[in-house]
Amino acid sequence: MKILVVEDDAETADYVARGLTEAGHVVDRAADGRDGLFLASDGGYDVLVVDRMLPKLDGLGLVRALRAAGIRTPALFLTARAGIGDRVEGLEAGADDYLGKPFAFAELLARLNALARRPPLSAEATVLRVADLEMDLLRRSVTRGGQRIELQPREFRLLEYLLRRAGQVVTRTMLLEGVWDFHFDPKTSVVETHISRLRGKLDRDGAPPLIHTMRGAGYCLRAPD
């Protein structure tokens, strides 16, 4: 793989770059966010490793700028800011994975390999559809029956998760991990509350429901029967 490491701590950057090079990968480095954005903007990398706390342009700003420009190169945040809120913020900014410091290099390598195996988004794959519901991933827009639906960032992420698994049963645990990045049960009704809000926005004006509750199993987004 061709990997860009954007890290201002020289010791960490040396360690990561050396390990990736020894694993057979080609590594470029940037010590601040602006240089990282410049290098990443040509889209020539297979995966990005980005620190959050960077000079000139922080990691969140870097990833947001790339996504706004339509650059979908998989990005992993490697950072000491590893709280639940930090991880959620990073993923909502457009990152694909998040690993806290201190870290095991073997886990970093495994996560990067997993990101690189993901099929790239083709032009067709940037629009997800079920029945008359359409999500444009590049424009970050959702319509049903041609009418625009305004969603909050979390609602958008939830709907995208369901659309990518249309016709499949999605469990509450899958949603907690895939949408909220929770690897534990928060013992709240956060999933149920967001599903209810999303239904309220999708099923306006008597439109047939698209999100179905599979009792005892989870949820399934599918075309009306």
PDB file of C-alpha atoms in Angstrom, residues 10-166:
ATOM      1  CA  ALA A  10       8.640  12.915  15.235  1.00  0.00           C
ATOM      2  CA  GLU A  11       9.143   9.881  17.487  1.00  0.00           C
ATOM      3  CA  THR A  12       5.676   8.498  16.773  1.00  0.00           C
ATOM      4  CA  ALA A  13       5.963   9.265  13.052  1.00  0.00           C
ATOM      5  CA  ASP A  14       9.336   7.499  12.885  1.00  0.00           C
ATOM      6  CA  TYR A  15       7.963   4.453  14.699  1.00  0.00           C
ATOM      7  CA  VAL A  16       4.875   4.145  12.497  1.00  0.00           C
ATOM      8  CA  ALA A  17       6.719   4.834   9.232  1.00  0.00           C
ATOM      9  CA  ARG A  18       9.470   2.356  10.055  1.00  0.00           C
ATOM     10  CA  GLY A  19       7.004  -0.389  10.955  1.00  0.00           C
ATOM     11  CA  LEU A  20       4.919   0.156   7.821  1.00  0.00           C
ATOM     12  CA  THR A  21       8.016   0.206   5.641  1.00  0.00           C
ATOM     13  CA  GLU A  22       9.245  -3.030   7.190  1.00  0.00           C
ATOM     14  CA  ALA A  23       5.824  -4.518   6.392  1.00  0.00           C
ATOM     15  CA  GLY A  24       6.433  -3.738   2.712  1.00  0.00           C
ATOM     16  CA  HIS A  25       4.447  -0.519   2.322  1.00  0.00           C
ATOM     17  CA  VAL A  26       5.448   2.821   0.801  1.00  0.00           C
ATOM     18  CA  VAL A  27       5.155   5.624   3.331  1.00  0.00           C
ATOM     19  CA  ASP A  28       5.071   9.411   2.937  1.00  0.00           C
ATOM     20  CA  ARG A  29       5.016  11.735   5.924  1.00  0.00           C
ATOM     21  CA  ALA A  30       3.659  15.163   6.750  1.00  0.00           C
ATOM     22  CA  ALA A  31       4.289  17.008  10.016  1.00  0.00           C
ATOM     23  CA  ASP A  32       1.296  19.366   9.922  1.00  0.00           C
ATOM     24  CA  GLY A  33      -2.267  19.404   8.682  1.00  0.00           C
ATOM     25  CA  ARG A  34      -1.749  21.747   5.762  1.00  0.00           C
ATOM     26  CA  ASP A  35       1.046  19.659   4.275  1.00  0.00           C
ATOM     27  CA  GLY A  36      -1.027  16.546   4.919  1.00  0.00           C
ATOM     28  CA  LEU A  37      -3.997  18.020   3.102  1.00  0.00           C
ATOM     29  CA  PHE A  38      -1.816  19.049   0.158  1.00  0.00           C
ATOM     30  CA  LEU A  39      -0.334  15.549  -0.175  1.00  0.00           C
ATOM     31  CA  ALA A  40      -3.639  13.738   0.325  1.00  0.00           C
ATOM     32  CA  SER A  41      -5.593  15.921  -2.085  1.00  0.00           C
ATOM     33  CA  ASP A  42      -4.363  14.146  -5.198  1.00  0.00           C
ATOM     34  CA  GLY A  43      -6.114  10.983  -4.005  1.00  0.00           C
ATOM     35  CA  GLY A  44      -3.074   8.823  -4.736  1.00  0.00           C
ATOM     36  CA  TYR A  45      -2.885   7.069  -1.360  1.00  0.00           C
ATOM     37  CA  ASP A  46      -4.463   3.783  -0.372  1.00  0.00           C
ATOM     38  CA  VAL A  47      -4.982   4.861   3.239  1.00  0.00           C
ATOM     39  CA  LEU A  48      -4.213   7.805   5.544  1.00  0.00           C
ATOM     40  CA  VAL A  49      -3.011   7.756   9.161  1.00  0.00           C
ATOM     41  CA  VAL A  50      -3.870  11.094  10.765  1.00  0.00           C
ATOM     42  CA  ASP A  51      -3.225  12.557  14.209  1.00  0.00           C
ATOM     43  CA  ARG A  52      -6.007  14.779  15.526  1.00  0.00           C
ATOM     44  CA  MET A  53      -3.867  17.417  17.222  1.00  0.00           C
ATOM     45  CA  LEU A  54      -1.816  18.873  14.378  1.00  0.00           C
ATOM     46  CA  PRO A  55      -0.326  22.338  13.813  1.00  0.00           C
ATOM     47  CA  LYS A  56      -1.690  24.676  11.116  1.00  0.00           C
ATOM     48  CA  LEU A  57      -4.744  22.457  10.441  1.00  0.00           C
ATOM     49  CA  ASP A  58      -6.028  19.872  12.894  1.00  0.00           C
ATOM     50  CA  GLY A  59      -6.895  16.321  11.897  1.00  0.00           C
ATOM     51  CA  LEU A  60     -10.648  16.905  11.955  1.00  0.00           C
ATOM     52  CA  GLY A  61     -10.292  19.855   9.588  1.00  0.00           C
ATOM     53  CA  LEU A  62      -8.022  17.867   7.306  1.00  0.00           C
ATOM     54  CA  VAL A  63     -10.439  14.956   6.944  1.00  0.00           C
ATOM     55  CA  ARG A  64     -13.468  17.223   6.578  1.00  0.00           C
ATOM     56  CA  ALA A  65     -11.723  19.142   3.792  1.00  0.00           C
ATOM     57  CA  LEU A  66     -10.918  15.915   1.954  1.00  0.00           C
ATOM     58  CA  ARG A  67     -14.477  14.632   2.216  1.00  0.00           C
ATOM     59  CA  ALA A  68     -15.887  17.979   1.093  1.00  0.00           C
ATOM     60  CA  ALA A  69     -13.658  17.716  -1.974  1.00  0.00           C
ATOM     61  CA  GLY A  70     -15.018  14.251  -2.751  1.00  0.00           C
ATOM     62  CA  ILE A  71     -11.796  12.437  -1.797  1.00  0.00           C
ATOM     63  CA  ARG A  72     -12.801   9.139  -0.192  1.00  0.00           C
ATOM     64  CA  THR A  73      -9.344   7.751   0.687  1.00  0.00           C
ATOM     65  CA  PRO A  74      -9.825   5.684   3.866  1.00  0.00           C
ATOM     66  CA  ALA A  75      -8.547   7.586   6.913  1.00  0.00           C
ATOM     67  CA  LEU A  76      -7.653   6.315  10.368  1.00  0.00           C
ATOM     68  CA  PHE A  77      -7.242   8.695  13.288  1.00  0.00           C
ATOM     69  CA  LEU A  78      -4.280   7.735  15.477  1.00  0.00           C
ATOM     70  CA  THR A  79      -4.525   9.975  18.511  1.00  0.00           C
ATOM     71  CA  ALA A  80      -4.287  10.340  22.267  1.00  0.00           C
ATOM     72  CA  ARG A  81      -7.814  11.774  22.251  1.00  0.00           C
ATOM     73  CA  ALA A  82      -9.578   8.443  22.497  1.00  0.00           C
ATOM     74  CA  GLY A  83     -12.690   9.090  24.575  1.00  0.00           C
ATOM     75  CA  ILE A  84     -16.094   8.022  23.281  1.00  0.00           C
ATOM     76  CA  GLY A  85     -16.991  11.603  22.396  1.00  0.00           C
ATOM     77  CA  ASP A  86     -13.684  12.095  20.600  1.00  0.00           C
ATOM     78  CA  ARG A  87     -14.143   8.928  18.569  1.00  0.00           C
ATOM     79  CA  VAL A  88     -17.695   9.832  17.636  1.00  0.00           C
ATOM     80  CA  GLU A  89     -16.553  13.312  16.572  1.00  0.00           C
ATOM     81  CA  GLY A  90     -13.762  11.839  14.469  1.00  0.00           C
ATOM     82  CA  LEU A  91     -15.995   9.352  12.707  1.00  0.00           C
ATOM     83  CA  GLU A  92     -18.633  11.998  12.035  1.00  0.00           C
ATOM     84  CA  ALA A  93     -15.913  14.180  10.489  1.00  0.00           C
ATOM     85  CA  GLY A  94     -15.413  11.479   7.862  1.00  0.00           C
ATOM     86  CA  ALA A  95     -12.779   9.156   9.317  1.00  0.00           C
ATOM     87  CA  ASP A  96     -13.180   5.426   8.694  1.00  0.00           C
ATOM     88  CA  ASP A  97     -11.486   4.143  11.853  1.00  0.00           C
ATOM     89  CA  TYR A  98     -10.086   5.414  15.128  1.00  0.00           C
ATOM     90  CA  LEU A  99      -7.217   4.063  17.243  1.00  0.00           C
ATOM     91  CA  GLY A 100      -6.123   5.554  20.551  1.00  0.00           C
ATOM     92  CA  LYS A 101      -2.590   6.071  21.783  1.00  0.00           C
ATOM     93  CA  PRO A 102      -0.769   4.202  23.208  1.00  0.00           C
ATOM     94  CA  PHE A 103      -1.350   1.531  20.585  1.00  0.00           C
ATOM     95  CA  ALA A 104      -0.004  -1.823  19.456  1.00  0.00           C
ATOM     96  CA  PHE A 105       1.575  -1.632  16.010  1.00  0.00           C
ATOM     97  CA  ALA A 106       0.124  -5.045  15.087  1.00  0.00           C
ATOM     98  CA  GLU A 107      -3.385  -3.659  15.650  1.00  0.00           C
ATOM     99  CA  LEU A 108      -2.633  -0.537  13.621  1.00  0.00           C
ATOM    100  CA  LEU A 109      -1.362  -2.659  10.738  1.00  0.00           C
ATOM    101  CA  ALA A 110      -4.391  -4.957  10.893  1.00  0.00           C
ATOM    102  CA  ARG A 111      -6.779  -1.992  10.845  1.00  0.00           C
ATOM    103  CA  LEU A 112      -5.001  -0.395   7.881  1.00  0.00           C
ATOM    104  CA  ASN A 113      -5.087  -3.679   5.969  1.00  0.00           C
ATOM    105  CA  ALA A 114      -8.817  -3.950   6.674  1.00  0.00           C
ATOM    106  CA  LEU A 115      -9.428  -0.408   5.415  1.00  0.00           C
ATOM    107  CA  ALA A 116      -7.443  -1.060   2.252  1.00  0.00           C
ATOM    108  CA  ARG A 117      -9.529  -4.170   1.515  1.00  0.00           C
ATOM    109  CA  ARG A 118     -12.740  -2.161   1.413  1.00  0.00           C
ATOM    110  CA  PRO A 119     -13.972  -1.763  -2.165  1.00  0.00           C
ATOM    111  CA  PRO A 120     -13.599   1.839  -3.365  1.00  0.00           C
ATOM    112  CA  LEU A 121     -16.711   3.912  -3.873  1.00  0.00           C
ATOM    113  CA  SER A 122     -17.522   4.006  -7.546  1.00  0.00           C
ATOM    114  CA  ALA A 123     -19.545   6.801  -9.048  1.00  0.00           C
ATOM    115  CA  GLU A 124     -22.663   4.633  -8.818  1.00  0.00           C
ATOM    116  CA  ALA A 125     -21.966   3.733  -5.183  1.00  0.00           C
ATOM    117  CA  THR A 126     -22.085   7.337  -4.041  1.00  0.00           C
ATOM    118  CA  VAL A 127     -25.889   7.258  -4.319  1.00  0.00           C
ATOM    119  CA  LEU A 128     -27.860   4.773  -2.219  1.00  0.00           C
ATOM    120  CA  ARG A 129     -31.500   4.019  -3.067  1.00  0.00           C
ATOM    121  CA  VAL A 130     -34.394   1.990  -1.730  1.00  0.00           C
ATOM    122  CA  ALA A 131     -37.787   2.507  -3.371  1.00  0.00           C
ATOM    123  CA  ASP A 132     -38.258   6.296  -3.676  1.00  0.00           C
ATOM    124  CA  LEU A 133     -35.696   7.055  -0.958  1.00  0.00           C
ATOM    125  CA  GLU A 134     -32.350   8.364  -2.223  1.00  0.00           C
ATOM    126  CA  MET A 135     -29.177   9.349  -0.373  1.00  0.00           C
ATOM    127  CA  ASP A 136     -26.385  11.212  -2.158  1.00  0.00           C
ATOM    128  CA  LEU A 137     -23.220  10.602  -0.157  1.00  0.00           C
ATOM    129  CA  LEU A 138     -21.176  13.323  -1.843  1.00  0.00           C
ATOM    130  CA  ARG A 139     -23.785  16.040  -1.533  1.00  0.00           C
ATOM    131  CA  ARG A 140     -24.833  14.748   1.897  1.00  0.00           C
ATOM    132  CA  SER A 141     -28.461  15.000   0.855  1.00  0.00           C
ATOM    133  CA  VAL A 142     -31.513  12.765   1.294  1.00  0.00           C
ATOM    134  CA  THR A 143     -34.739  12.849  -0.691  1.00  0.00           C
ATOM    135  CA  ARG A 144     -37.905  10.781  -0.760  1.00  0.00           C
ATOM    136  CA  GLY A 145     -40.233  11.055  -3.684  1.00  0.00           C
ATOM    137  CA  GLY A 146     -38.122  13.974  -4.863  1.00  0.00           C
ATOM    138  CA  GLN A 147     -38.704  15.915  -1.634  1.00  0.00           C
ATOM    139  CA  ARG A 148     -35.629  16.869   0.360  1.00  0.00           C
ATOM    140  CA  ILE A 149     -35.400  15.536   3.911  1.00  0.00           C
ATOM    141  CA  GLU A 150     -33.271  17.417   6.425  1.00  0.00           C
ATOM    142  CA  LEU A 151     -31.361  15.105   8.746  1.00  0.00           C
ATOM    143  CA  GLN A 152     -29.061  15.704  11.672  1.00  0.00           C
ATOM    144  CA  PRO A 153     -25.542  14.235  11.282  1.00  0.00           C
ATOM    145  CA  ARG A 154     -26.346  11.234  13.491  1.00  0.00           C
ATOM    146  CA  GLU A 155     -29.602  10.586  11.659  1.00  0.00           C
ATOM    147  CA  PHE A 156     -27.744  10.723   8.343  1.00  0.00           C
ATOM    148  CA  ARG A 157     -25.169   8.215   9.593  1.00  0.00           C
ATOM    149  CA  LEU A 158     -27.915   5.926  10.901  1.00  0.00           C
ATOM    150  CA  LEU A 159     -29.810   6.025   7.617  1.00  0.00           C
ATOM    151  CA  GLU A 160     -26.622   5.423   5.631  1.00  0.00           C
ATOM    152  CA  TYR A 161     -25.869   2.372   7.776  1.00  0.00           C
ATOM    153  CA  LEU A 162     -29.359   0.992   7.152  1.00  0.00           C
ATOM    154  CA  LEU A 163     -29.279   1.768   3.418  1.00  0.00           C
ATOM    155  CA  ARG A 164     -25.960  -0.026   2.979  1.00  0.00           C
ATOM    156  CA  ARG A 165     -27.605  -3.090   4.514  1.00  0.00           C
ATOM    157  CA  ALA A 166     -30.998  -2.747   2.853  1.00  0.00           C
TER     158      ALA A 166
END
